Amino acid sequence: MTANQYLEMYQRSIDDPAGFWSEIAETFYWKQKWSPEEVCNENLDVTKGPIKIEWFKGGKTNICHNAVDRYVEAGDGAKIAMYWEGNEPDQDGKLTYSELLDKVCQLANYLKSVGVEKGDAVVIYLPMLMELPIAMLACARIGAVHSVVFAGFSADAIAQRITDCKPKVVITCNAVKRGQKLIPLKDIVDASLVESAKNGVTVGICLTYENQLAMKKEDTQWIAGRDVWWQDVVPNFPTRCDVEWVDAEDPLFLLYTSGSTGKPKGVLHTTGGYMVYAATTFKHAFDYKPTDIYWCTADCGWITGHSYVTYGPLLNGATVLVYEGAPNYPDPGRCWDIVDKYGVTIFYTAPTLIRSLMRDGSVYVDRYSRKSLRVLGSVGEPINPTAWRWFYNVVGDSRCPISDTWWQTETGGFMITPLPGAWPQKPGSATFPFFGVQPVIVDEKGREMTGECSGYLCIKNSWPGAFRTLYGDKDRYETTYFKPFSGYYFSGDGCRRDKDGYHWLTGRVDDVINVSGHRIGTAEVESALVSHPKCAEAAVVGIDHEVKGQGIYAFVTLVDGVPYSDDLRKSLIMAVRSQIGAFAAPDKIHWAPGLPKTRSGKIMRRILRKIASRQLDELGDTSTLADPGVVDQLISLSDS
Ligand code: WTA
């Protein structure tokens, strides 16, 4: 796309959003069209009434039909929908669009046979097997609401989500191998079901896929009556299953994400707007062509895997690669080995992986041809210019544009992103808004700033892919996103606009830290730490981390009389691993006999951040502390 084409389309999308998006929506299959006056109903201003975002209301469609059946019916059934590459380089598989349709229908029929109906929740806890997107699509086909839980979350974290959304069925597999490590996923689910039952939520069925490459049936713990082997039942069902036509505003999925309190937020996306938005953003930001082989390294447990492994690409009839293993196994050249093996043309990943591969050295990249690559993408956190240049020059041989896509679980799809070729790139900038998106940068008081400026990133209007609420918590939805700055959606990110109008994301401005592109609430980690019987209080801050972007630095105060020791440090870290997951384990525990608090008892995180990053000459004014002495004490314990 040229800059002029972009500008023209962008202007139209802002001047006439209803016309712009209707035209695109019409290229999808709708059982019944939306009412013309209801293309978009919105109120983003809490002072004018409840927040409301609706797109294509009254329209009846099905996202699974549009992502799979539509291509089979059009005669593209023999096209590869998915390639699958396993943990070991000799493990692989593939599915055509027709085969995918058969598999989705069989599972959909099974789910119906056990009583899953439109609107029911289904929790999916699977690694990156093809069964993961198949399970998502099967739910969507029958109007069930999937909630995928990343297979790195702990039993407690799954239980918390199950308790919140009360699924009829949980879908998992017995185990997975990641690198050399065997992870018994079913055992983790078993523990979570015991936990959720204590909270009054009993799940009747645990459908378990036997992942023979990792663990045999016989070695799997089993609860007769509740547990069902996928392979025993699903293949017996017919490969045809009528779709459930749902309203554009019927829920499609729930995905839990971290916020600034301990309780994860159930971000709810609906069907029609999300479908149109995920597909359109995919198509333009990656300059998609039907011959592309597309690979996104994200796991379907995160939003990136929802919109850009499963829905966005399949809605475009693309060929997607699903990779189960670790990106550096058996060695740091694995990604480029995969790129050459399948002829990957579009490669979408996260800065943390780029930095880690960069550290391993270019030799691992140079060994492979990578000549199939055409477009690169980055997501998850701001990409530092050094990593950007390495990605561009070494991985992409200075010929592949990089789409640095800024967006969020809440936004459903890309919000600010380059479109390949449309304008000169600036390493580290997400550049300009996608069609229909009006980003604004506001100051502390919520006043829009123009020209070169820096402040809080908000969005002024609704877009089809926007989430519609936080499941069961409309108040938190309004308070978190719409009350901070009246009239706007508040992203929680800081942003700078330069003299050429490019956007530069500067990171979260709330109590969320971004570790390897994973959002983690400081409050969640703190609540896991204080659940440890020897921990009295905890305060968690983010610190710069060379590979992960941000690391987790935890200050802990112990219960009176308990001595600090290395064993205790380890068991505090274990508490976080078992309540959230290994990816949230603190990088550093700092013993704090006292924490810097104001006289009203508020912890001064500003000071803790400075101590954690050893910027001791920038502590600022400490005179307002109830006990200024704790600062020196903390500094003296820094290396304990
Ligand atoms: C950050 C992931 C800068 C940001 C899609 C956002 C980014 C949070 C970028 C959302 C990017 C994501 N540049 N920052 N290209 N992409 N972020 O919900 O802080 O897991 O608010 O969605 O990641 O994380 P989430």
mmCIF file of C-alpha atoms in Angstrom, residues 286-629:
data_model
loop_
_atom_site.group_PDB
_atom_site.id
_atom_site.type_symbol
_atom_site.label_atom_id
_atom_site.label_comp_id
_atom_site.label_asym_id
_atom_site.label_seq_id
_atom_site.Cartn_x
_atom_site.Cartn_y
_atom_site.Cartn_z
ATOM 1 C CA PHE A 286 1.120 -8.051 6.828
ATOM 2 C CA ASP A 287 0.241 -7.218 3.210
ATOM 3 C CA TYR A 288 -1.254 -10.724 3.032
ATOM 4 C CA LYS A 289 -1.250 -12.626 -0.263
ATOM 5 C CA PRO A 290 -2.937 -16.011 -0.830
ATOM 6 C CA THR A 291 0.411 -17.706 -1.483
ATOM 7 C CA ASP A 292 1.855 -16.665 1.885
ATOM 8 C CA ILE A 293 3.024 -19.106 4.528
ATOM 9 C CA TYR A 294 2.466 -17.300 7.768
ATOM 10 C CA TRP A 295 4.046 -17.981 11.139
ATOM 11 C CA CYS A 296 3.275 -16.230 14.390
ATOM 12 C CA THR A 297 5.322 -17.502 17.331
ATOM 13 C CA ALA A 298 2.713 -16.508 19.930
ATOM 14 C CA ASP A 299 0.802 -19.107 21.900
ATOM 15 C CA CYS A 300 -2.978 -19.283 21.466
ATOM 16 C CA GLY A 301 -3.164 -18.758 25.230
ATOM 17 C CA TRP A 302 -2.635 -15.036 24.642
ATOM 18 C CA ILE A 303 -4.608 -12.583 22.518
ATOM 19 C CA THR A 304 -1.960 -12.635 19.792
ATOM 20 C CA GLY A 305 -2.641 -16.326 19.301
ATOM 21 C CA HIS A 306 -6.388 -15.703 19.181
ATOM 22 C CA SER A 307 -6.348 -12.934 16.605
ATOM 23 C CA TYR A 308 -3.196 -13.778 14.663
ATOM 24 C CA VAL A 309 -2.721 -17.540 14.894
ATOM 25 C CA THR A 310 -6.332 -18.649 14.696
ATOM 26 C CA TYR A 311 -8.904 -16.127 13.557
ATOM 27 C CA GLY A 312 -7.200 -13.396 11.510
ATOM 28 C CA PRO A 313 -5.229 -15.704 9.192
ATOM 29 C CA LEU A 314 -7.938 -18.361 8.724
ATOM 30 C CA LEU A 315 -10.552 -15.701 8.020
ATOM 31 C CA ASN A 316 -8.299 -14.697 5.131
ATOM 32 C CA GLY A 317 -7.918 -18.283 3.945
ATOM 33 C CA ALA A 318 -4.224 -18.239 4.837
ATOM 34 C CA THR A 319 -1.826 -21.095 5.534
ATOM 35 C CA VAL A 320 -0.715 -20.862 9.157
ATOM 36 C CA LEU A 321 2.171 -22.578 10.866
ATOM 37 C CA VAL A 322 1.560 -23.774 14.415
ATOM 38 C CA TYR A 323 4.751 -24.485 16.346
ATOM 39 C CA GLU A 324 4.608 -26.449 19.538
ATOM 40 C CA GLY A 325 8.157 -26.222 20.799
ATOM 41 C CA ALA A 326 10.578 -23.701 22.236
ATOM 42 C CA PRO A 327 12.123 -21.212 19.787
ATOM 43 C CA ASN A 328 15.680 -22.091 20.798
ATOM 44 C CA TYR A 329 15.386 -25.879 20.895
ATOM 45 C CA PRO A 330 17.427 -27.880 20.038
ATOM 46 C CA ASP A 331 19.512 -24.789 19.274
ATOM 47 C CA PRO A 332 19.036 -21.060 18.611
ATOM 48 C CA GLY A 333 18.764 -21.696 14.857
ATOM 49 C CA ARG A 334 15.444 -23.536 15.170
ATOM 50 C CA CYS A 335 13.251 -20.637 14.014
ATOM 51 C CA TRP A 336 15.214 -20.188 10.775
ATOM 52 C CA ASP A 337 15.289 -23.927 10.236
ATOM 53 C CA ILE A 338 11.490 -23.831 10.394
ATOM 54 C CA VAL A 339 11.332 -20.769 8.127
ATOM 55 C CA ASP A 340 13.333 -22.643 5.460
ATOM 56 C CA LYS A 341 11.519 -25.941 5.957
ATOM 57 C CA TYR A 342 8.096 -24.440 5.228
ATOM 58 C CA GLY A 343 9.083 -21.424 3.157
ATOM 59 C CA VAL A 344 7.649 -18.985 5.687
ATOM 60 C CA THR A 345 6.934 -15.602 4.089
ATOM 61 C CA ILE A 346 5.504 -13.649 7.046
ATOM 62 C CA PHE A 347 7.142 -14.041 10.438
ATOM 63 C CA TYR A 348 5.539 -12.401 13.470
ATOM 64 C CA THR A 349 7.207 -12.519 16.884
ATOM 65 C CA ALA A 350 8.083 -10.616 20.059
ATOM 66 C CA PRO A 351 11.047 -8.382 20.948
ATOM 67 C CA THR A 352 12.041 -10.659 23.828
ATOM 68 C CA LEU A 353 12.674 -13.537 21.422
ATOM 69 C CA ILE A 354 14.543 -11.257 19.041
ATOM 70 C CA ARG A 355 16.813 -10.067 21.856
ATOM 71 C CA SER A 356 17.458 -13.554 23.100
ATOM 72 C CA LEU A 357 18.353 -14.843 19.622
ATOM 73 C CA MET A 358 20.460 -11.756 19.010
ATOM 74 C CA ARG A 359 22.447 -12.600 22.133
ATOM 75 C CA ASP A 360 23.066 -16.098 20.832
ATOM 76 C CA GLY A 361 24.710 -14.588 17.785
ATOM 77 C CA SER A 362 24.068 -14.114 14.082
ATOM 78 C CA VAL A 363 25.853 -17.365 13.189
ATOM 79 C CA TYR A 364 22.676 -19.277 13.946
ATOM 80 C CA VAL A 365 20.757 -17.083 11.532
ATOM 81 C CA ASP A 366 23.350 -16.998 8.760
ATOM 82 C CA ARG A 367 23.289 -20.781 8.478
ATOM 83 C CA TYR A 368 19.843 -20.633 6.919
ATOM 84 C CA SER A 369 18.687 -19.043 3.709
ATOM 85 C CA ARG A 370 15.496 -17.255 4.920
ATOM 86 C CA LYS A 371 14.984 -16.049 1.387
ATOM 87 C CA SER A 372 11.259 -16.832 1.540
ATOM 88 C CA LEU A 373 10.733 -14.115 4.182
ATOM 89 C CA ARG A 374 8.875 -11.058 2.943
ATOM 90 C CA VAL A 375 7.321 -9.289 5.942
ATOM 91 C CA LEU A 376 8.336 -9.303 9.612
ATOM 92 C CA GLY A 377 6.242 -8.363 12.614
ATOM 93 C CA SER A 378 6.788 -7.504 16.258
ATOM 94 C CA VAL A 379 4.388 -7.379 19.191
ATOM 95 C CA GLY A 380 4.179 -7.374 22.942
ATOM 96 C CA GLU A 381 6.309 -4.472 24.091
ATOM 97 C CA PRO A 382 8.153 -1.538 22.631
ATOM 98 C CA ILE A 383 10.972 -2.892 20.455
ATOM 99 C CA ASN A 384 14.294 -1.270 21.222
ATOM 100 C CA PRO A 385 16.072 0.120 18.139
ATOM 101 C CA THR A 386 19.051 -2.264 18.537
ATOM 102 C CA ALA A 387 16.798 -5.313 18.423
ATOM 103 C CA TRP A 388 14.801 -3.741 15.594
ATOM 104 C CA ARG A 389 17.952 -3.269 13.487
ATOM 105 C CA TRP A 390 19.164 -6.802 14.134
ATOM 106 C CA PHE A 391 15.759 -8.168 13.163
ATOM 107 C CA TYR A 392 15.729 -6.018 10.036
ATOM 108 C CA ASN A 393 19.334 -6.420 8.914
ATOM 109 C CA VAL A 394 20.229 -9.930 10.053
ATOM 110 C CA VAL A 395 16.960 -11.860 10.018
ATOM 111 C CA GLY A 396 15.334 -9.967 7.146
ATOM 112 C CA ASP A 397 18.530 -9.266 5.180
ATOM 113 C CA SER A 398 17.524 -5.580 5.048
ATOM 114 C CA ARG A 399 14.689 -6.293 2.624
ATOM 115 C CA CYS A 400 11.641 -7.134 4.758
ATOM 116 C CA PRO A 401 9.574 -4.330 6.289
ATOM 117 C CA ILE A 402 8.787 -4.725 9.992
ATOM 118 C CA SER A 403 5.246 -4.222 11.235
ATOM 119 C CA ASP A 404 5.648 -3.158 14.841
ATOM 120 C CA THR A 405 2.058 -3.703 15.922
ATOM 121 C CA TRP A 406 0.782 -1.916 19.014
ATOM 122 C CA TRP A 407 -2.420 -3.333 20.437
ATOM 123 C CA GLN A 408 -3.842 -5.102 23.500
ATOM 124 C CA THR A 409 -6.017 -7.990 24.662
ATOM 125 C CA GLU A 410 -8.760 -5.397 24.987
ATOM 126 C CA THR A 411 -8.432 -4.002 21.474
ATOM 127 C CA GLY A 412 -8.861 -7.361 19.726
ATOM 128 C CA GLY A 413 -6.571 -6.356 16.873
ATOM 129 C CA PHE A 414 -3.845 -3.948 15.744
ATOM 130 C CA MET A 415 -4.384 -0.296 16.641
ATOM 131 C CA ILE A 416 -1.172 1.459 15.675
ATOM 132 C CA THR A 417 0.983 -0.302 13.124
ATOM 133 C CA PRO A 418 3.028 0.217 10.015
ATOM 134 C CA LEU A 419 1.496 -1.044 6.774
ATOM 135 C CA PRO A 420 4.324 -2.511 4.693
ATOM 136 C CA GLY A 421 5.686 -0.001 2.256
ATOM 137 C CA ALA A 422 3.327 2.826 3.138
ATOM 138 C CA TRP A 423 5.889 5.139 4.714
ATOM 139 C CA PRO A 424 9.510 5.229 5.858
ATOM 140 C CA GLN A 425 10.142 3.086 8.920
ATOM 141 C CA LYS A 426 11.626 4.405 12.134
ATOM 142 C CA PRO A 427 13.166 1.665 14.278
ATOM 143 C CA GLY A 428 11.155 1.428 17.492
ATOM 144 C CA SER A 429 8.073 3.341 16.369
ATOM 145 C CA ALA A 430 4.685 1.690 15.827
ATOM 146 C CA THR A 431 4.107 4.588 13.384
ATOM 147 C CA PHE A 432 0.464 5.410 12.517
ATOM 148 C CA PRO A 433 -3.069 4.305 13.421
ATOM 149 C CA PHE A 434 -4.903 1.536 11.624
ATOM 150 C CA PHE A 435 -8.086 2.360 9.712
ATOM 151 C CA GLY A 436 -10.852 3.662 11.908
ATOM 152 C CA VAL A 437 -8.644 4.249 14.944
ATOM 153 C CA GLN A 438 -8.227 7.758 16.363
ATOM 154 C CA PRO A 439 -5.460 7.726 18.942
ATOM 155 C CA VAL A 440 -5.032 10.780 21.114
ATOM 156 C CA ILE A 441 -2.351 11.664 23.600
ATOM 157 C CA VAL A 442 -3.722 13.395 26.677
ATOM 158 C CA ASP A 443 -2.105 15.107 29.626
ATOM 159 C CA GLU A 444 -2.786 14.390 33.313
ATOM 160 C CA LYS A 445 -6.054 16.306 33.141
ATOM 161 C CA GLY A 446 -7.281 14.495 30.066
ATOM 162 C CA ARG A 447 -6.634 17.346 27.661
ATOM 163 C CA GLU A 448 -5.761 16.319 24.131
ATOM 164 C CA MET A 449 -2.327 17.423 23.016
ATOM 165 C CA THR A 450 -1.382 18.069 19.441
ATOM 166 C CA GLY A 451 1.878 18.162 17.512
ATOM 167 C CA GLU A 452 4.980 16.837 19.200
ATOM 168 C CA CYS A 453 3.913 15.636 22.623
ATOM 169 C CA SER A 454 4.120 12.938 25.226
ATOM 170 C CA GLY A 455 1.455 11.645 27.612
ATOM 171 C CA TYR A 456 -1.251 9.019 28.067
ATOM 172 C CA LEU A 457 -2.456 7.083 25.068
ATOM 173 C CA CYS A 458 -6.227 7.059 24.640
ATOM 174 C CA ILE A 459 -8.589 6.229 21.800
ATOM 175 C CA LYS A 460 -11.318 8.632 20.899
ATOM 176 C CA ASN A 461 -13.813 6.394 19.133
ATOM 177 C CA SER A 462 -14.847 2.752 19.054
ATOM 178 C CA TRP A 463 -13.568 0.252 16.500
ATOM 179 C CA PRO A 464 -15.175 -3.086 15.585
ATOM 180 C CA GLY A 465 -12.629 -5.256 17.444
ATOM 181 C CA ALA A 466 -12.972 -3.478 20.795
ATOM 182 C CA PHE A 467 -13.849 -5.650 23.815
ATOM 183 C CA ARG A 468 -17.347 -5.094 25.078
ATOM 184 C CA THR A 469 -16.990 -5.568 28.815
ATOM 185 C CA LEU A 470 -15.134 -7.342 31.602
ATOM 186 C CA TYR A 471 -17.040 -10.530 32.260
ATOM 187 C CA GLY A 472 -19.331 -10.064 35.248
ATOM 188 C CA ASP A 473 -17.808 -6.720 36.157
ATOM 189 C CA LYS A 474 -19.175 -3.793 34.180
ATOM 190 C CA ASP A 475 -18.110 -1.412 36.957
ATOM 191 C CA ARG A 476 -14.481 -2.404 36.714
ATOM 192 C CA TYR A 477 -14.735 -2.096 32.910
ATOM 193 C CA GLU A 478 -15.913 1.494 33.158
ATOM 194 C CA THR A 479 -13.634 2.430 36.033
ATOM 195 C CA THR A 480 -10.459 1.038 34.515
ATOM 196 C CA TYR A 481 -10.837 2.086 30.930
ATOM 197 C CA PHE A 482 -13.331 4.926 30.631
ATOM 198 C CA LYS A 483 -13.286 6.864 33.902
ATOM 199 C CA PRO A 484 -9.627 7.954 33.986
ATOM 200 C CA PHE A 485 -10.217 10.328 31.041
ATOM 201 C CA SER A 486 -13.870 11.080 30.276
ATOM 202 C CA GLY A 487 -14.872 10.442 26.704
ATOM 203 C CA TYR A 488 -11.924 8.205 25.869
ATOM 204 C CA TYR A 489 -10.790 4.603 26.072
ATOM 205 C CA PHE A 490 -7.632 4.670 28.197
ATOM 206 C CA SER A 491 -5.015 2.139 27.141
ATOM 207 C CA GLY A 492 -2.803 2.176 30.241
ATOM 208 C CA ASP A 493 0.202 2.982 28.025
ATOM 209 C CA GLY A 494 2.335 6.073 27.713
ATOM 210 C CA CYS A 495 3.079 7.412 24.248
ATOM 211 C CA ARG A 496 5.091 10.109 22.516
ATOM 212 C CA ARG A 497 4.287 11.635 19.146
ATOM 213 C CA ASP A 498 7.234 13.023 17.193
ATOM 214 C CA LYS A 499 7.366 15.953 14.798
ATOM 215 C CA ASP A 500 6.473 13.708 11.861
ATOM 216 C CA GLY A 501 3.423 12.329 13.657
ATOM 217 C CA TYR A 502 4.940 8.896 14.380
ATOM 218 C CA HIS A 503 3.845 7.195 17.606
ATOM 219 C CA TRP A 504 6.402 5.843 20.076
ATOM 220 C CA LEU A 505 5.003 3.676 22.846
ATOM 221 C CA THR A 506 6.817 4.174 26.128
ATOM 222 C CA GLY A 507 5.391 1.339 28.261
ATOM 223 C CA ARG A 508 2.682 0.853 30.857
ATOM 224 C CA VAL A 509 1.813 3.708 33.149
ATOM 225 C CA ASP A 510 -0.222 1.560 35.550
ATOM 226 C CA ASP A 511 0.753 -1.227 37.940
ATOM 227 C CA VAL A 512 1.211 -3.754 35.176
ATOM 228 C CA ILE A 513 4.633 -5.009 34.154
ATOM 229 C CA ASN A 514 5.484 -6.517 30.831
ATOM 230 C CA VAL A 515 7.751 -9.535 31.199
ATOM 231 C CA SER A 516 8.774 -11.118 27.892
ATOM 232 C CA GLY A 517 5.660 -9.570 26.389
ATOM 233 C CA HIS A 518 3.431 -11.100 29.078
ATOM 234 C CA ARG A 519 1.307 -8.769 31.115
ATOM 235 C CA ILE A 520 1.669 -9.355 34.829
ATOM 236 C CA GLY A 521 -0.043 -7.272 37.496
ATOM 237 C CA THR A 522 2.258 -6.284 40.359
ATOM 238 C CA ALA A 523 -0.713 -6.862 42.680
ATOM 239 C CA GLU A 524 -1.063 -10.460 41.478
ATOM 240 C CA VAL A 525 2.559 -11.219 42.316
ATOM 241 C CA GLU A 526 2.234 -9.425 45.660
ATOM 242 C CA SER A 527 -0.837 -11.411 46.568
ATOM 243 C CA ALA A 528 0.957 -14.666 45.720
ATOM 244 C CA LEU A 529 3.911 -13.638 47.903
ATOM 245 C CA VAL A 530 1.836 -12.672 50.923
ATOM 246 C CA SER A 531 -0.029 -15.975 50.713
ATOM 247 C CA HIS A 532 3.261 -17.492 51.926
ATOM 248 C CA PRO A 533 2.887 -17.986 55.684
ATOM 249 C CA LYS A 534 6.218 -16.294 56.413
ATOM 250 C CA CYS A 535 5.629 -13.215 54.275
ATOM 251 C CA ALA A 536 3.945 -10.268 55.955
ATOM 252 C CA GLU A 537 4.004 -7.735 53.136
ATOM 253 C CA ALA A 538 5.272 -7.451 49.592
ATOM 254 C CA ALA A 539 5.802 -4.696 47.046
ATOM 255 C CA VAL A 540 6.649 -5.558 43.469
ATOM 256 C CA VAL A 541 8.127 -3.292 40.817
ATOM 257 C CA GLY A 542 9.410 -3.767 37.272
ATOM 258 C CA ILE A 543 13.093 -3.340 36.410
ATOM 259 C CA ASP A 544 14.814 -3.199 33.036
ATOM 260 C CA HIS A 545 15.859 -6.622 31.829
ATOM 261 C CA GLU A 546 18.176 -7.201 28.887
ATOM 262 C CA VAL A 547 16.188 -10.056 27.350
ATOM 263 C CA LYS A 548 12.764 -10.011 28.973
ATOM 264 C CA GLY A 549 12.229 -6.268 28.570
ATOM 265 C CA GLN A 550 11.140 -6.029 32.165
ATOM 266 C CA GLY A 551 11.970 -8.238 35.096
ATOM 267 C CA ILE A 552 10.099 -8.681 38.380
ATOM 268 C CA TYR A 553 11.713 -7.255 41.497
ATOM 269 C CA ALA A 554 9.978 -8.057 44.780
ATOM 270 C CA PHE A 555 10.527 -6.392 48.147
ATOM 271 C CA VAL A 556 9.303 -8.623 50.966
ATOM 272 C CA THR A 557 8.761 -7.998 54.645
ATOM 273 C CA LEU A 558 8.747 -11.152 56.769
ATOM 274 C CA VAL A 559 6.525 -12.085 59.678
ATOM 275 C CA ASP A 560 8.062 -10.890 62.992
ATOM 276 C CA GLY A 561 10.978 -12.986 64.135
ATOM 277 C CA VAL A 562 11.382 -14.981 60.904
ATOM 278 C CA PRO A 563 14.973 -14.840 59.634
ATOM 279 C CA TYR A 564 15.617 -14.347 55.910
ATOM 280 C CA SER A 565 17.463 -17.206 54.231
ATOM 281 C CA ASP A 566 18.153 -18.594 50.792
ATOM 282 C CA ASP A 567 15.653 -21.406 51.368
ATOM 283 C CA LEU A 568 12.988 -18.892 52.242
ATOM 284 C CA ARG A 569 13.811 -16.903 49.112
ATOM 285 C CA LYS A 570 13.286 -20.027 47.029
ATOM 286 C CA SER A 571 10.048 -20.899 48.708
ATOM 287 C CA LEU A 572 8.738 -17.364 48.152
ATOM 288 C CA ILE A 573 9.497 -17.751 44.452
ATOM 289 C CA MET A 574 7.743 -21.129 44.533
ATOM 290 C CA ALA A 575 4.650 -19.445 45.947
ATOM 291 C CA VAL A 576 4.461 -17.238 42.861
ATOM 292 C CA ARG A 577 5.118 -20.134 40.495
ATOM 293 C CA SER A 578 2.340 -22.160 42.042
ATOM 294 C CA GLN A 579 -0.210 -19.360 42.228
ATOM 295 C CA ILE A 580 0.391 -17.812 38.818
ATOM 296 C CA GLY A 581 2.935 -19.761 36.776
ATOM 297 C CA ALA A 582 6.669 -20.055 36.185
ATOM 298 C CA PHE A 583 6.675 -17.092 33.790
ATOM 299 C CA ALA A 584 5.731 -14.771 36.674
ATOM 300 C CA ALA A 585 8.549 -15.884 39.020
ATOM 301 C CA PRO A 586 10.380 -12.867 40.492
ATOM 302 C CA ASP A 587 13.907 -12.311 39.192
ATOM 303 C CA LYS A 588 14.956 -10.819 42.492
ATOM 304 C CA ILE A 589 13.690 -10.997 46.052
ATOM 305 C CA HIS A 590 14.872 -8.132 48.219
ATOM 306 C CA TRP A 591 14.418 -8.595 51.934
ATOM 307 C CA ALA A 592 12.854 -5.477 53.412
ATOM 308 C CA PRO A 593 12.570 -5.259 57.200
ATOM 309 C CA GLY A 594 10.516 -2.129 56.493
ATOM 310 C CA LEU A 595 9.006 -0.561 53.368
ATOM 311 C CA PRO A 596 9.029 3.147 52.538
ATOM 312 C CA LYS A 597 5.531 4.380 53.364
ATOM 313 C CA THR A 598 3.856 7.724 53.594
ATOM 314 C CA ARG A 599 2.340 8.712 56.915
ATOM 315 C CA SER A 600 -1.004 7.479 55.636
ATOM 316 C CA GLY A 601 0.518 4.058 55.012
ATOM 317 C CA LYS A 602 0.845 4.142 51.229
ATOM 318 C CA ILE A 603 3.892 2.348 49.854
ATOM 319 C CA MET A 604 6.038 4.725 47.806
ATOM 320 C CA ARG A 605 6.793 2.636 44.755
ATOM 321 C CA ARG A 606 8.642 5.475 43.095
ATOM 322 C CA ILE A 607 11.388 5.039 45.696
ATOM 323 C CA LEU A 608 11.325 1.259 45.428
ATOM 324 C CA ARG A 609 11.767 1.482 41.651
ATOM 325 C CA LYS A 610 14.848 3.626 42.118
ATOM 326 C CA ILE A 611 16.328 1.261 44.683
ATOM 327 C CA ALA A 612 15.577 -1.737 42.471
ATOM 328 C CA SER A 613 17.303 -0.164 39.487
ATOM 329 C CA ARG A 614 20.148 1.169 41.661
ATOM 330 C CA GLN A 615 19.458 4.774 40.686
ATOM 331 C CA LEU A 616 20.313 5.836 44.193
ATOM 332 C CA ASP A 617 21.092 9.433 43.338
ATOM 333 C CA GLU A 618 17.557 9.841 41.987
ATOM 334 C CA LEU A 619 15.598 8.867 45.075
ATOM 335 C CA GLY A 620 14.001 12.296 45.261
ATOM 336 C CA ASP A 621 12.323 13.682 48.322
ATOM 337 C CA THR A 622 12.113 11.106 51.091
ATOM 338 C CA SER A 623 11.109 13.529 53.813
ATOM 339 C CA THR A 624 7.418 12.701 53.543
ATOM 340 C CA LEU A 625 8.058 9.126 54.594
ATOM 341 C CA ALA A 626 6.758 7.957 57.929
ATOM 342 C CA ASP A 627 10.237 6.550 58.621
ATOM 343 C CA PRO A 628 12.908 7.894 56.240
ATOM 344 C CA GLY A 629 15.405 5.493 57.840
#
